[in-house]
Tab-separated table of C-alpha atoms in Angstrom:
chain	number	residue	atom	x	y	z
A	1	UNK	CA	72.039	-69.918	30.437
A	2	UNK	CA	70.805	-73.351	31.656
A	3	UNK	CA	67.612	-74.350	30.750
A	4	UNK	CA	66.782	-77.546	32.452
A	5	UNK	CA	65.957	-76.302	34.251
A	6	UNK	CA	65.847	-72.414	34.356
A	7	UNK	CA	66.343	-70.249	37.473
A	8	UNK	CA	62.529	-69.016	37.419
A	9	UNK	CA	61.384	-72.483	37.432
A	10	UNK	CA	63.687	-72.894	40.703
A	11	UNK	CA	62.019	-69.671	42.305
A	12	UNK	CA	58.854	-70.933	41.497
A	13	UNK	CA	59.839	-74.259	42.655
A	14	UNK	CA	60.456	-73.160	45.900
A	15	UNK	CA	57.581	-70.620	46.070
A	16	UNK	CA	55.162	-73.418	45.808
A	17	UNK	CA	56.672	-75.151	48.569
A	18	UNK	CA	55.971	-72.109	50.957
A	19	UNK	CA	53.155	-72.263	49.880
A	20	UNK	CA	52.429	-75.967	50.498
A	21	UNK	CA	53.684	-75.761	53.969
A	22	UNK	CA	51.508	-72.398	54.731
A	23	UNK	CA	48.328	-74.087	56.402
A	24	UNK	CA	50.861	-75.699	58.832
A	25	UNK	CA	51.506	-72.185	59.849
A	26	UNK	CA	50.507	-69.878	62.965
A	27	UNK	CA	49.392	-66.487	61.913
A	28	UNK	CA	52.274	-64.982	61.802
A	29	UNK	CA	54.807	-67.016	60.253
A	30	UNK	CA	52.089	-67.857	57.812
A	31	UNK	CA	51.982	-63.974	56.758
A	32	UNK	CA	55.822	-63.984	56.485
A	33	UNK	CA	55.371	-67.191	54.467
A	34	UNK	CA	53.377	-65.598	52.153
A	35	UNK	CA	55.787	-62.531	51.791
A	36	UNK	CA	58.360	-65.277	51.289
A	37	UNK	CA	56.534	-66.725	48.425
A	38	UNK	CA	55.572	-63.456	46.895
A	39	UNK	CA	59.459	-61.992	47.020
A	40	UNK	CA	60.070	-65.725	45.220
A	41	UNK	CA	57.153	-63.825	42.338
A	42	UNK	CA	59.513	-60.843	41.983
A	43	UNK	CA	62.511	-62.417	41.441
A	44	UNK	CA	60.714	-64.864	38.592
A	45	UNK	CA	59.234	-61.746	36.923
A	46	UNK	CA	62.716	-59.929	37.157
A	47	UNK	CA	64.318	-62.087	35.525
A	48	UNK	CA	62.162	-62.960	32.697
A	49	UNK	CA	60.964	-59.215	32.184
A	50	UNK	CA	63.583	-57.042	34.013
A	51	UNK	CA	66.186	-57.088	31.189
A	52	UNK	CA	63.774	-55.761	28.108
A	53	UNK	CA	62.002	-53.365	30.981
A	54	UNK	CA	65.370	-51.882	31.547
A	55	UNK	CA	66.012	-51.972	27.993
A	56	UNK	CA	62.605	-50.155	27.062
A	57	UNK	CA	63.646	-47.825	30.251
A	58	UNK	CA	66.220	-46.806	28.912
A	59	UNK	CA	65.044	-46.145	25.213
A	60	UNK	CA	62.748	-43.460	27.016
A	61	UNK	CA	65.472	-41.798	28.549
A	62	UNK	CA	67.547	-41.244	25.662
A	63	UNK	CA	64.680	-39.721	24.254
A	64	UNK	CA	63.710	-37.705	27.617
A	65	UNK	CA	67.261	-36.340	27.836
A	66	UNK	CA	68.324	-36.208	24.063
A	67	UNK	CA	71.319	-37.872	24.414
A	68	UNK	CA	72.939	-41.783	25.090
A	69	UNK	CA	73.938	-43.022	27.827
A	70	UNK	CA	73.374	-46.225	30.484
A	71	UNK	CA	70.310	-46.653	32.493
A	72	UNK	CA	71.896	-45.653	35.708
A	73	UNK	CA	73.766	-42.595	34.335
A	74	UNK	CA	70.690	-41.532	32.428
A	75	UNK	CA	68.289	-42.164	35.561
A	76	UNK	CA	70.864	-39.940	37.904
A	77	UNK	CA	70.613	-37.333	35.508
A	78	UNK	CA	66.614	-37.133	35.434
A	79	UNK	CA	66.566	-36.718	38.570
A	80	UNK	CA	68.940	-34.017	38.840
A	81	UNK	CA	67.202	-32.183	36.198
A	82	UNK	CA	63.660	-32.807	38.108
A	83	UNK	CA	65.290	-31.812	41.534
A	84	UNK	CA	66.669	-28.864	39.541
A	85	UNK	CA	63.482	-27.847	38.382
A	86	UNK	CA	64.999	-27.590	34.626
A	87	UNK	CA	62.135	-30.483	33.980
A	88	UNK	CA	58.839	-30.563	35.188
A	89	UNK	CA	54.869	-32.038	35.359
A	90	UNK	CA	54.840	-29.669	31.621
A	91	UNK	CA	58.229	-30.693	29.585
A	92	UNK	CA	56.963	-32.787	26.699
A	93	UNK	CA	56.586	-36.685	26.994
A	94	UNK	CA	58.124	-36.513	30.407
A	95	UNK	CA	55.106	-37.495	32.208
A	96	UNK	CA	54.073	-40.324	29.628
A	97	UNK	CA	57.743	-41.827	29.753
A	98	UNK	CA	57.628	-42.122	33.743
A	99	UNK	CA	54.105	-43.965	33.461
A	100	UNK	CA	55.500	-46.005	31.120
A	101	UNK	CA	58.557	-46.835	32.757
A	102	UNK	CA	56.746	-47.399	36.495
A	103	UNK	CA	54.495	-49.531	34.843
A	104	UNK	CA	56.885	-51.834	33.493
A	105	UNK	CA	58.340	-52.167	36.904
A	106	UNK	CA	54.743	-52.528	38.602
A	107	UNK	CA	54.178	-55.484	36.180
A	108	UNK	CA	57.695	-56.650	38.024
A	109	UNK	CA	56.559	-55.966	41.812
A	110	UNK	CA	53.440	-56.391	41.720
A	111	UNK	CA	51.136	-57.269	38.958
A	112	UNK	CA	48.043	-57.398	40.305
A	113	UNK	CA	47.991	-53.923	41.669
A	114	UNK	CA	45.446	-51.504	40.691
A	115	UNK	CA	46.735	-48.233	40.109
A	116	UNK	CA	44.743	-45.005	40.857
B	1	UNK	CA	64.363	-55.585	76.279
B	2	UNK	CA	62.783	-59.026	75.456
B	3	UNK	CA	59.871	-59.738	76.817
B	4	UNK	CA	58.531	-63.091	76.435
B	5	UNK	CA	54.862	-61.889	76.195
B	6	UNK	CA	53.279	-65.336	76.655
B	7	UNK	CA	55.040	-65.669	79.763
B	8	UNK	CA	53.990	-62.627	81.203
B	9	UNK	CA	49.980	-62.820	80.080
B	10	UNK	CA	48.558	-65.099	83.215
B	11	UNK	CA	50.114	-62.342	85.498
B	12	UNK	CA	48.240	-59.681	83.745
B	13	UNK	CA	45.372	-61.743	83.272
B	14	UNK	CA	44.919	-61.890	87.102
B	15	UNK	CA	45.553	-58.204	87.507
B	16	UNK	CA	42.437	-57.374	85.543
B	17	UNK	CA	40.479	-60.567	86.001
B	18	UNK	CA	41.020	-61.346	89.977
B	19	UNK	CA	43.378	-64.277	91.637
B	20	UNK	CA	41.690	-67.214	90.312
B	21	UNK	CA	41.088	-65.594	86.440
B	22	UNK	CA	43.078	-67.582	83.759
B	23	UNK	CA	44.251	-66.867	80.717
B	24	UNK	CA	42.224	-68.230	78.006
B	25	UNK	CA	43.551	-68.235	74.428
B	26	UNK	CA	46.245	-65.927	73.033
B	27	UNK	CA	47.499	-65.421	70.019
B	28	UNK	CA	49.718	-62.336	67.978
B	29	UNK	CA	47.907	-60.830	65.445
B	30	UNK	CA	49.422	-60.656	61.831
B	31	UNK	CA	50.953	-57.328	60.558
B	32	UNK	CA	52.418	-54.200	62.609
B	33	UNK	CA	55.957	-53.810	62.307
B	34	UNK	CA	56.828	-51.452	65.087
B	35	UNK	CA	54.074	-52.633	67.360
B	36	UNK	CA	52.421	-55.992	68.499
B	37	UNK	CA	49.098	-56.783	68.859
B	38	UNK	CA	47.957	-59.366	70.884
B	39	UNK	CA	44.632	-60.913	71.340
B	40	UNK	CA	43.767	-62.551	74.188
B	41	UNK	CA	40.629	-63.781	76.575
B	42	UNK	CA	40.528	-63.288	80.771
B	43	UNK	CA	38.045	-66.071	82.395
B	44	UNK	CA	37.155	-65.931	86.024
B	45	UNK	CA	34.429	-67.896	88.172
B	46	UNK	CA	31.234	-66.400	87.782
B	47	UNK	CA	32.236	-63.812	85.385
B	48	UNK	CA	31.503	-63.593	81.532
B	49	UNK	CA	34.852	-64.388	79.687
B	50	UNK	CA	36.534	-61.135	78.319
B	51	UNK	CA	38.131	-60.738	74.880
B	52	UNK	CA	40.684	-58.233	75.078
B	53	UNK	CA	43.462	-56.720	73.118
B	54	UNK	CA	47.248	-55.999	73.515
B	55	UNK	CA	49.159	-53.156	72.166
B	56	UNK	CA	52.912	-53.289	72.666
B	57	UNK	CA	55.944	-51.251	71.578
B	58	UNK	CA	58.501	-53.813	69.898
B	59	UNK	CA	60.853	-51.535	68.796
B	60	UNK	CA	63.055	-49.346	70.974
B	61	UNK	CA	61.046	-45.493	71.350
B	62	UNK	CA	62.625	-42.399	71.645
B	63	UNK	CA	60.048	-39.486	72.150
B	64	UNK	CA	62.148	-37.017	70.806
B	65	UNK	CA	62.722	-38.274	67.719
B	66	UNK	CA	59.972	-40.567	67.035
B	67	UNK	CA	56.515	-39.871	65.073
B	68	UNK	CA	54.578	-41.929	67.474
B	69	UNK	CA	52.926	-41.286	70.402
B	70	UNK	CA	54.058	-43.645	73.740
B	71	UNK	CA	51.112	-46.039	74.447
B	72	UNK	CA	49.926	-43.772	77.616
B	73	UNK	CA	49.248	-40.842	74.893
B	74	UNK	CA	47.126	-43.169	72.697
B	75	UNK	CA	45.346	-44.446	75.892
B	76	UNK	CA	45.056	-40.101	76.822
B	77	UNK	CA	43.181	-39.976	72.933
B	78	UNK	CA	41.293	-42.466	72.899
B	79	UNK	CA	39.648	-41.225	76.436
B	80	UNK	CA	39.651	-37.241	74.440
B	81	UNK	CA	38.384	-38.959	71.143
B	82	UNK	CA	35.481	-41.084	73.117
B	83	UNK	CA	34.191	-38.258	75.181
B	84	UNK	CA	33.206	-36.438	71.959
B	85	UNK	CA	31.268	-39.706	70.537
B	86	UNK	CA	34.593	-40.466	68.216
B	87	UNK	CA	34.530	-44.430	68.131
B	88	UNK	CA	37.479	-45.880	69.985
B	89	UNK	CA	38.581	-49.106	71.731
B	90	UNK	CA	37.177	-48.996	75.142
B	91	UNK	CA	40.100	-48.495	77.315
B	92	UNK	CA	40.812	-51.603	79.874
B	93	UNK	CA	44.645	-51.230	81.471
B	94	UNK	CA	47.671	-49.205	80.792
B	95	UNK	CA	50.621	-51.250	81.500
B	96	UNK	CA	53.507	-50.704	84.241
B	97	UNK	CA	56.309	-52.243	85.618
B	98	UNK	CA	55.119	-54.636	87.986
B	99	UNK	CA	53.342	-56.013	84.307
B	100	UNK	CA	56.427	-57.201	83.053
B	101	UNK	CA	55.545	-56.811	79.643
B	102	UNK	CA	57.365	-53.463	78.757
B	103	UNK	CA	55.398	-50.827	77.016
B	104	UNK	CA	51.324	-51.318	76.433
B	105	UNK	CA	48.068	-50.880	76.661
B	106	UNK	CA	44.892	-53.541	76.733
B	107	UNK	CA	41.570	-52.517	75.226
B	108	UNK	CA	38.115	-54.205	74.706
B	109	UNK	CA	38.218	-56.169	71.612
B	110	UNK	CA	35.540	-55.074	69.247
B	111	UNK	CA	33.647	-57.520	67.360
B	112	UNK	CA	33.937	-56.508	63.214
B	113	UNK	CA	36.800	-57.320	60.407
B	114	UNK	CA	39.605	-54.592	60.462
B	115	UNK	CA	41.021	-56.674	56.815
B	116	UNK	CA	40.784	-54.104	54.544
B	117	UNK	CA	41.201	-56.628	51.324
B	118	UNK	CA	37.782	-58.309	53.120
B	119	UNK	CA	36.184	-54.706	53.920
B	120	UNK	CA	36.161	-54.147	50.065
B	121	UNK	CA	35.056	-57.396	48.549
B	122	UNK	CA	33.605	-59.812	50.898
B	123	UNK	CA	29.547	-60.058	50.559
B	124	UNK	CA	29.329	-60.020	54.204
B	125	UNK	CA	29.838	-56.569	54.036
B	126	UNK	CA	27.622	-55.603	50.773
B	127	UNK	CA	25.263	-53.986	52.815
B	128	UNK	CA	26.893	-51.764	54.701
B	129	UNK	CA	29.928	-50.596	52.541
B	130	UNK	CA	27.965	-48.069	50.614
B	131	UNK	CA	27.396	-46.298	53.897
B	132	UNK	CA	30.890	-46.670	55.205
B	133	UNK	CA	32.569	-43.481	53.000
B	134	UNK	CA	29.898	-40.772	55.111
B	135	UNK	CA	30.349	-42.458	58.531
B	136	UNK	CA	34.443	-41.699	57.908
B	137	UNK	CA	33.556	-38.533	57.479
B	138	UNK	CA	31.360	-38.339	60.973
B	139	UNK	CA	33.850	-39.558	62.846
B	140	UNK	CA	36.926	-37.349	60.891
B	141	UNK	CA	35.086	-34.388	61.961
B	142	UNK	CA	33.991	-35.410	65.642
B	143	UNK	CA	37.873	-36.565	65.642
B	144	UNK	CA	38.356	-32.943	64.262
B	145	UNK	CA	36.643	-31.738	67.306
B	146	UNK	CA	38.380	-32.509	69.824
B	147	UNK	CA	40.600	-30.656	72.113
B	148	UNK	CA	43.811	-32.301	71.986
B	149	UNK	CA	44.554	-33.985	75.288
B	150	UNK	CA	47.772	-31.981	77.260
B	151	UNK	CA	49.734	-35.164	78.257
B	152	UNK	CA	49.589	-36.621	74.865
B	153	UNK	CA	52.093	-34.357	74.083
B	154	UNK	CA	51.339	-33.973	70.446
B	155	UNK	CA	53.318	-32.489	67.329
B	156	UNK	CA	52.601	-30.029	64.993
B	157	UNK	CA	52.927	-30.326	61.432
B	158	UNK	CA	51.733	-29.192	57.768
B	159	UNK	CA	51.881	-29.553	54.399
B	160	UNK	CA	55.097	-28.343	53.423
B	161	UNK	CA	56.608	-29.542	56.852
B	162	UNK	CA	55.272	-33.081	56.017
B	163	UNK	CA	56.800	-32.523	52.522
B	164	UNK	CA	60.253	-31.372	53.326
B	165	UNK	CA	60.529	-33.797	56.389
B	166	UNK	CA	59.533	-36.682	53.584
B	167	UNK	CA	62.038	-35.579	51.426
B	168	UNK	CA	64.849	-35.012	53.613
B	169	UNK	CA	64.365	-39.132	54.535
B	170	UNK	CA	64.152	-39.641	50.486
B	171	UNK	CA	67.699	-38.225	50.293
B	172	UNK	CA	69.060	-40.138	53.663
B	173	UNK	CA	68.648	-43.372	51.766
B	174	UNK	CA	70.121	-42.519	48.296
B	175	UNK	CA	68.219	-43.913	46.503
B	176	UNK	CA	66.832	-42.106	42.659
B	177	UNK	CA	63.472	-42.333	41.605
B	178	UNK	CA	62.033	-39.542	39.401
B	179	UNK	CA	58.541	-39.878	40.028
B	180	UNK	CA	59.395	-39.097	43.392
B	181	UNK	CA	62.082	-36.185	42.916
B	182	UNK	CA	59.420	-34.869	40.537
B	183	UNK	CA	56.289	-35.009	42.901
B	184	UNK	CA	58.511	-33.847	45.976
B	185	UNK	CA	59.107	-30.732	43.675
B	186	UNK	CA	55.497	-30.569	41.736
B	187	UNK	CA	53.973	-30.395	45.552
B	188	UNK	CA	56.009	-27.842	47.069
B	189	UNK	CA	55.354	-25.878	43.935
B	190	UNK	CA	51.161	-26.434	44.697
B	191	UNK	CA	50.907	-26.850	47.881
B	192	UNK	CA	47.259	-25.736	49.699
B	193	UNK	CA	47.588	-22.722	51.978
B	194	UNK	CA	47.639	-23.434	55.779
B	195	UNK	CA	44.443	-23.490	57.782
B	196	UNK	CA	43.766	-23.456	61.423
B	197	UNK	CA	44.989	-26.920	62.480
B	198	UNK	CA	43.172	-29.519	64.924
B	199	UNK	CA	43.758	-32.671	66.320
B	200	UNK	CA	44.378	-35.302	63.705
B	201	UNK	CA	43.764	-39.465	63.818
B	202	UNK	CA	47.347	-39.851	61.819
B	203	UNK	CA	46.524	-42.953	60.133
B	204	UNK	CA	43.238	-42.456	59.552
B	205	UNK	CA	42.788	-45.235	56.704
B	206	UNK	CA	41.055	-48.749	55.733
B	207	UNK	CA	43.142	-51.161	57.641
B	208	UNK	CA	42.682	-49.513	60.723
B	209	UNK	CA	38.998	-49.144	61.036
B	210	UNK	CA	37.075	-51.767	63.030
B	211	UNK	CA	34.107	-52.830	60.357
B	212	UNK	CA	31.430	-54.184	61.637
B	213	UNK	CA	28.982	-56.050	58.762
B	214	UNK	CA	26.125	-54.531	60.037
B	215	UNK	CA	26.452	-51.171	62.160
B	216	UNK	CA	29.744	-49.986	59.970
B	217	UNK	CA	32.698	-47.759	61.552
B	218	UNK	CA	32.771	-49.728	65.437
B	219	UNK	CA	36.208	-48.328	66.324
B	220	UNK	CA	39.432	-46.025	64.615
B	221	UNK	CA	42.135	-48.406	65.595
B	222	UNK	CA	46.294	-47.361	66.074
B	223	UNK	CA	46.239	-43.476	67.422
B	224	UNK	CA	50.130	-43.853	67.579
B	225	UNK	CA	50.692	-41.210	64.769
B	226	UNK	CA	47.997	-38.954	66.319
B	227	UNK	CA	48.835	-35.272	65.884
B	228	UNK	CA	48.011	-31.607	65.032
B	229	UNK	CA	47.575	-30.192	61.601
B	230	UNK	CA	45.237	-29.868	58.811
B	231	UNK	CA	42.172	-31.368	58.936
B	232	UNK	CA	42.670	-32.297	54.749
B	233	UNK	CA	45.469	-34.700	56.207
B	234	UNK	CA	42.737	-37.592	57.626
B	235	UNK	CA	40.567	-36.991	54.784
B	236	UNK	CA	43.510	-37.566	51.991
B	237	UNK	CA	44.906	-39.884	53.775
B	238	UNK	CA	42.125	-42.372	53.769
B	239	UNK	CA	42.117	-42.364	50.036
B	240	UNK	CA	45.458	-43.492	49.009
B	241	UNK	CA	44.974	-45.893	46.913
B	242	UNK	CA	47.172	-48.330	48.232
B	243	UNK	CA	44.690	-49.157	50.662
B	244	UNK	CA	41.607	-49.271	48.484
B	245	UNK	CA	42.421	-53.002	48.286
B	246	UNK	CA	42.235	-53.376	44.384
B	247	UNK	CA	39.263	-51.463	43.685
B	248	UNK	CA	40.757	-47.915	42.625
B	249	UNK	CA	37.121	-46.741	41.441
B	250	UNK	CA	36.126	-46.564	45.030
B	251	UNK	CA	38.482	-43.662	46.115
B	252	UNK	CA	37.846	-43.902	50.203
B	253	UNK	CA	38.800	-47.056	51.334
B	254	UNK	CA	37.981	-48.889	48.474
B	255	UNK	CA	34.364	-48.560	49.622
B	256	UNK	CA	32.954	-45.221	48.851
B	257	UNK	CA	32.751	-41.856	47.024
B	258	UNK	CA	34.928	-38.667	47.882
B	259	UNK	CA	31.305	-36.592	47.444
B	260	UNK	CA	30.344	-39.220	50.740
B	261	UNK	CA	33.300	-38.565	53.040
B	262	UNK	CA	32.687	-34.990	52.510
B	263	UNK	CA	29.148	-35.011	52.927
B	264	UNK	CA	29.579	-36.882	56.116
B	265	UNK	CA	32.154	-34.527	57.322
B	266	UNK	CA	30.048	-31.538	57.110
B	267	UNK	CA	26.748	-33.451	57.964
B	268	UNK	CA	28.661	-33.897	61.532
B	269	UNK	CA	29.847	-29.972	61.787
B	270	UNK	CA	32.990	-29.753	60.189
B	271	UNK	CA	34.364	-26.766	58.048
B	272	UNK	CA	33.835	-27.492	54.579
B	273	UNK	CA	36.629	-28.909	52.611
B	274	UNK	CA	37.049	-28.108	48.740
B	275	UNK	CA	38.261	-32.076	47.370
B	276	UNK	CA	41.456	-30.147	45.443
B	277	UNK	CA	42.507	-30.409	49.240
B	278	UNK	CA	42.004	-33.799	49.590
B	279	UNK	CA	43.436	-34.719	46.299
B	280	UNK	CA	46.511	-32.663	47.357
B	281	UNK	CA	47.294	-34.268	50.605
B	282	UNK	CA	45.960	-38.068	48.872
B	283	UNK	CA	49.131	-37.388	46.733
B	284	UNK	CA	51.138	-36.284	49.339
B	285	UNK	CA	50.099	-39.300	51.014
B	286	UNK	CA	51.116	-41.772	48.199
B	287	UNK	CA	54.211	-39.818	48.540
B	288	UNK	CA	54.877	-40.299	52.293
B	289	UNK	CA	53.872	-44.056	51.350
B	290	UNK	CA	56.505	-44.427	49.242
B	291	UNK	CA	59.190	-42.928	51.159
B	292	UNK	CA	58.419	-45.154	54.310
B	293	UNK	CA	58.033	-48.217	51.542
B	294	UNK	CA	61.875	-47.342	51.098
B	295	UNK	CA	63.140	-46.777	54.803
B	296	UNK	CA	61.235	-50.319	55.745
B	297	UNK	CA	63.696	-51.781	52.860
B	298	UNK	CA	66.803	-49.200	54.786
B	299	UNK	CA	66.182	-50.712	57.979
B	300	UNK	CA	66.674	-54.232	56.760
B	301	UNK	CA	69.674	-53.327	54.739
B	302	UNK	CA	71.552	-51.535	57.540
B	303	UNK	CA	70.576	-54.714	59.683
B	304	UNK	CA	68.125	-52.759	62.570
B	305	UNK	CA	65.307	-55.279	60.866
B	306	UNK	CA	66.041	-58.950	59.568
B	307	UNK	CA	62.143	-59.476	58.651
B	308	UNK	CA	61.665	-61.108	55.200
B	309	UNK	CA	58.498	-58.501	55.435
B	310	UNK	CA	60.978	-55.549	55.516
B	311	UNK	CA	62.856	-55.822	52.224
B	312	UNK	CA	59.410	-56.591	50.063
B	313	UNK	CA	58.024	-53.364	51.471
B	314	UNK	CA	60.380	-51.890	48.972
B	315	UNK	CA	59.131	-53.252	46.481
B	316	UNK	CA	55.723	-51.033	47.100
B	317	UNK	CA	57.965	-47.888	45.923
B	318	UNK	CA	56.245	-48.699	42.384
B	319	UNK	CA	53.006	-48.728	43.092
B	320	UNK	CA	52.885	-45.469	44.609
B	321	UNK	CA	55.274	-44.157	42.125
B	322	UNK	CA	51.945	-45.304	39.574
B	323	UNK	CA	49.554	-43.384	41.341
B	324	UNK	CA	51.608	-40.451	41.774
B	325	UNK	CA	52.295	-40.061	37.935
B	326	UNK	CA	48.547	-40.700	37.427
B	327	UNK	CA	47.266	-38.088	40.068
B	328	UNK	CA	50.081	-35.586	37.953
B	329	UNK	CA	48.918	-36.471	35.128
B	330	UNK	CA	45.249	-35.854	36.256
B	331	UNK	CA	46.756	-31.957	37.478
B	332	UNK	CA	46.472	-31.240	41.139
């Protein structure tokens, strides 16, 4: 990959420009400015923590389901097996291995939230 | 139909202010994706200057399908609402034809902050926040009280009709997110039995309450998802915690106490509600959250929205996903 520079430096690049040109803004482009620059923050965090979140995502899964597999494969499955009702809120580790996963992917969308 | 809604304003503003009143000042307010507000001031000779709001339909309505109400039923609630002491947005003009701006109502503006993010942490409002959790609760049950106006024309729903409508717009997008396949399940499983239902705010949450820094609650803002159901609904609803604005410890708003809103509720005569209630409906509220999170995102992928706002609503999914798995891991 290039590093000089590298593509979150470019997203963040251009997210401080929105930003810059923000107070220049009427209220409502100014909001959508804002959403522009913060959409700029996801793609930055995806790609310097989305490939070990998926990694660590997926690690939980084999575990989850006892078996290997690819994250999208593995995820399907889960959520057959929830819809099913053949797991639920009481099958061992299931509950701590979606908090962990959804929180890995909060830290991606949106770091700062506060969850309940 | 595009309506140029600057254009059209001086013609209204004579309507309600007289042949020689003038527009003064107008400006769209941030936020609302389906609806525009509009803030705007009517001067005439001799008369004090009025600040007034705009509510308009942007997006094509179908009242068969739709959850919202048109903007005549809203104007037919907040007239029900007001009547029982409920506080509303005066009612000013419901909009026709000869108004050229398609489909909308004008109201007083009422002075107060409706930011939730500034509701929750600004110092101008230190002194009345702790009080703000009981008045919700006043208002939810004189809200509660009220015989649902005829012409609104209101729905009927409950828990598991929420629920299974929710989930049957999960599965129309495709998408596969266990938290939510396991919560859409885990609720149906524990859902609270049905009680007599009564009219219902819809949207009853921090974001659309007019805060004033001194008095408190001024006005409940947006009746476009008013309907019929169970009275839990307003109460849960208002304590999602995606709009307690960063301060999860404050479970109503971000301002106040479940123990409050429910002491306020009964204070003002409504039937007691145990909080397992609320909780239920709070989660099936993070739930709904979610889902709509993820048909904002749909409507910009299929092209209905181009909004840069509409695909970084999906990116919300996760945060209610976080509270979900937190309220099941709590036990409902």
């Amino acid at each position: 990959m290039i590093t000089h520079p590298r593509t979150e430096e470019l997203t963040e690049a251009v997210a401080r420009w929105v930003d810059s040109i923000r107070p220049q803004l009427g209220p409502r482009e100014a909001f959508l400015a804002r959403v522009a620059a913060n959409v700029l923050g996801v793609v930055g965090r995806e790609l310097t923590l989305g490939p070990a979140a998926q990694a660590a995502a997926t690690d939980r899964l084999i575990v989850l389901l006892d078996h290997g597999g690819g994250y999208a494969e593995l995820n399907s499955e889960l959520c057959q097996r929830l819809r099913e009702g053949t797991m639920d809120a009481t099958t061992p580790g299931l509950l701590a291995a979606l908090k962990a996963n959804v929180l890995d992917q909060l830290a991606i969308d949106q770091p700062n939230y506060r969850h309940e | 139909m595009s309506v140029d809604v600057l254009t059209a304003l001086p013609a209204l503003a004579r309507r309600l202010g007289g042949a020689d009143a003038v527009l003064a000042g107008a400006e769209r307010l941030s936020g609302g994706a389906s609806m525009e507000t509009w803030s705007f001031s009517v001067e005439a000779p001799g008369a004090p200057r009025r600040d007034l709001i705009l509510r308009r339909r942007s997006a094509p309505f179908d009242p068969e399908t739709s959850r919202s109400t048109s903007l005549a039923a809203e104007a037919a609630l907040i007239a029900a609402v007001s009547a029982r002491g409920a506080p509303a947005p005066p009612l000013v003009h419901v909009c026709d034809e000869a108004d050229g701006l398609g489909e909308c109502h004008v109201t007083q503006k009422v002075a107060g902050e409706t930011l939730g993010r500034r509701i929750v942490s600004d110092p101008r409002f230190d002194a009345v926040r702790p009080k703000l959790a009981r008045q919700c609760g006043e208002v939810l049950a004189q809200i509660h009280a009220t015989p649902p106006p005829p012409e609104a024309n209101l729905k009927t729903s409950d828990f598991l009709a929420e629920l299974a409508r929710y989930e049957e717009t999960y599965r129309s997008t495709g998408a596969e997110r266990p938290v939510l396949e396991l919560s859409f399940k885990h609720l149906k499983k524990h859902a609270p039995p049905p009680v007599e239902p009564v009219l219902l705010h819809g949207d009853f949450r921090n974001g659309n309450l007019m805060i004033h820094p001194e008095t408190g609650v001024a006005a409940v803002l947006d009746w476009e998802l008013s309907h019929i159901g169970d009275p839990a609904e307003d109460l849960g609803w208002i304590c999602v915690n995606s709009w307690r604005f960063g301060r999860p410890d404050r479970p109503v708003g971000g301002f106040g106490d479940y123990a409050e809103l429910l002491a306020g509720y009964e204070a003002a005569g409504g039937a007691p509600i145990p909080l397992s209630r609320v909780r239920a409906w709070q989660a099936l509220g993070s739930l709904k959250w979610g889902v709509m999170c993820l048909m904002m995102y749909m409507s910009w992928a299929t092209g209905t929205e181009v909004s840069v706002e509409r695909p970084m609503i999906g990116r919300r999914v996760s945060e209610t996903e976080a509270d979900l798995v937190h309220i099941l891991e709590a036990g409902l």
